[in-house]
Amino acid sequence: MYDFEFEKPGSIAEAVAALSGEDAQALGGGQTLIPTLKQRLNAPGKLVSLTGIAEMRGVCVGDGGEVIIGGATPHAVVAAGAGAYPALAALAGQIGDPAVRNRGTIGGSLANNDPAACYPAAALGSGAVIVTNAREIAADDYFQGMFTTALEEGEIITEVRFPVPQAAHYEKFVQPASRFALTGVFVARFADGVRVAVTGASEEGVFRWTDAEAALSETFAPEAIDGLNVAAEGMIGDLHGTPDYRAHLVKVITKRAVKAAQ
Amino acid sequence: MRIEVEVNGRRVGGDVEGRTLLSGFLRDTLRLTGTHVGCDTSQCGACVVHVDGVAVKSCTMLAAEADGCSISTIEGQASEDGTLNAIQQAFQDHHGLQCGFCTPGMVMSAAALLKENPKPTEAEVRHYLEGNLCRCTGYHNIVKAIMAASGQDVGAIAAE
Ligand SMILES: Cc1cc2nc3c(=O)[nH]c(=O)nc-3n(C[C@H](O)[C@H](O)[C@H](O)COP(=O)(O)OP(=O)(O)OC[C@H]3O[C@@H](n4cnc5c(N)ncnc54)[C@H](O)[C@@H]3O)c2cc1C
Ligand code: FES
Ligand code: FES
């Protein structure tokens, strides 16, 4: 790892100021960034830790019943504290392993937008709002392809607001070596329709399976998507599975998620 | 930069670079080499220590992030006179280690588990150890040791 300066501000304003310098980068839990720095894939001049910012940590319920999570909140805190949105708490409790969950943060996960990460499925599947130091971004506009998001240079995720659906479930088919999702599906049923977000499958990163959403909004049952299929084109093909296999998994995992959410 | 931490109840300070890992600070600066570095890529869990009471992989945390924190390592588990704690003793009694490389991380993860869940089921123990790899034992005796340390009967747990 190349050396860098380290700064640990106590407020969002100080963090934003520290990040405005050239070559500065935010550090969340470091569970993705530190391994990347070790491989010298990235060499920032300064890391600005967000973990000392009290206003960016914790879980609460907003006036409209939405669950609000501070951008620097570790996965373990969400798993234990987001009881008002059980499917979200369960998802956080399945990320990686206990030590990873004690450090890794929701903001880091959403900023990184790994194509196999769990939180992007929850944010897109719930229609969450990603709040930054500068603006509010709807999940539908936020995810822009593998490892790509709407975030600007130096912009930090300060909180994420999740509307709570009537029923929801995240079904994760685990890739046991990395513990990421080989394919994962987040299904959420709201009064005005169903959302289905798929992670781990597409080369474009997390996506909404709109045909399944339409069918499930009619009838919220696994059989409702019997007649649908996902095209293998554009699916990830790697050591762990071919595009055909992933396309097949999307349907199977979606059905399981619906069954569990019913 | 200068950091001040409490390690196993003792206040210590040291100079670190931005890039110094907590595992490096413990091993190279403080010479507490019980914390092992197996993979250095946050996969194996040999480097697990507790920071402010929760288990973390010390190879994937900057030493600077630990400034002001309280850290427990494997060296702080036995009493001053060398008497093993319940988890360590159970690892010995139930043959929960072979080469011993993974053991410091296993013991620290087990301690974190039992703090959260004092009477885990066998499945819960196995699930909790997902981030701790052992190349020798096949895990059965590690699971058995942790169940025994929690005060549960381990007679029925699968073969060694
Ligand atoms: C062994 C292992 C298993 C894992 N398993 C899973 C899994 O099953 N599912 C899963 O989803 N993830 C998994 N992860 C990834 C883990 O969840 C990471 O914690 C997460 O992807 C990154 O979060 P972080 O807080 O550690 O971010 P960091 O590593 O600190 O940062 C990642 C990126 O986000 C930026 N960043 C950090 N915080 C913010 C913020 N608030 N605003 C803007 N930018 C920010 C950083 O600059 C950096 O570019 C695993 C990781 C490991 C090591
Ligand atoms: S050395 Fe830290 S996880 Fe392997
Ligand atoms: S005892 Fe050798 S790695 Fe676990």
CSV table of C-alpha atoms in Angstrom, one decimal, chain B residues 58-113:
chain,number,residue,atom,x,y,z
B,58,SER,CA,-7.2,-6.1,12.1
B,59,CYS,CA,-5.6,-6.6,8.7
B,60,THR,CA,-8.5,-4.5,7.2
B,61,MET,CA,-8.6,-1.6,9.7
B,62,LEU,CA,-6.1,1.3,9.8
B,63,ALA,CA,-4.2,1.7,13.1
B,64,ALA,CA,-5.1,5.4,12.9
B,65,GLU,CA,-8.8,4.5,13.0
B,66,ALA,CA,-8.2,2.8,16.4
B,67,ASP,CA,-6.9,5.9,18.0
B,68,GLY,CA,-8.6,6.3,21.4
B,69,CYS,CA,-10.1,2.8,21.2
B,70,SER,CA,-9.9,-0.1,23.6
B,71,ILE,CA,-8.5,-3.2,21.9
B,72,SER,CA,-8.4,-6.9,23.1
B,73,THR,CA,-6.1,-9.4,21.6
B,74,ILE,CA,-5.4,-13.1,22.2
B,75,GLU,CA,-2.6,-12.0,24.6
B,76,GLY,CA,-5.2,-10.6,27.0
B,77,GLN,CA,-7.4,-13.7,27.2
B,78,ALA,CA,-5.5,-15.8,29.8
B,79,SER,CA,-5.0,-14.5,33.4
B,80,GLU,CA,-1.7,-12.9,34.5
B,81,ASP,CA,-0.6,-16.2,35.9
B,82,GLY,CA,-1.2,-18.0,32.6
B,83,THR,CA,-4.5,-19.7,33.5
B,84,LEU,CA,-6.4,-20.1,30.2
B,85,ASN,CA,-9.9,-18.6,29.9
B,86,ALA,CA,-12.8,-20.9,29.4
B,87,ILE,CA,-12.7,-20.7,25.6
B,88,GLN,CA,-8.9,-21.4,25.4
B,89,GLN,CA,-9.2,-24.2,27.9
B,90,ALA,CA,-12.0,-25.8,25.9
B,91,PHE,CA,-9.9,-25.6,22.7
B,92,GLN,CA,-7.2,-27.5,24.6
B,93,ASP,CA,-9.6,-30.0,26.1
B,94,HIS,CA,-11.5,-30.7,22.8
B,95,HIS,CA,-8.5,-30.6,20.5
B,96,GLY,CA,-9.8,-27.5,18.8
B,97,LEU,CA,-6.4,-26.8,17.2
B,98,GLN,CA,-3.7,-28.5,15.2
B,99,CYS,CA,-1.1,-26.1,13.8
B,100,GLY,CA,-2.6,-23.3,15.8
B,101,PHE,CA,-2.3,-20.6,13.1
B,102,CYS,CA,-6.0,-19.8,13.0
B,103,THR,CA,-6.5,-20.2,16.8
B,104,PRO,CA,-6.1,-16.6,18.0
B,105,GLY,CA,-8.7,-15.5,15.5
B,106,MET,CA,-11.0,-18.4,16.3
B,107,VAL,CA,-10.8,-17.7,20.1
B,108,MET,CA,-11.5,-14.0,19.6
B,109,SER,CA,-14.4,-14.7,17.3
B,110,ALA,CA,-15.7,-17.3,19.7
B,111,ALA,CA,-15.5,-14.7,22.6
B,112,ALA,CA,-17.5,-12.2,20.5
B,113,LEU,CA,-20.1,-14.8,19.7
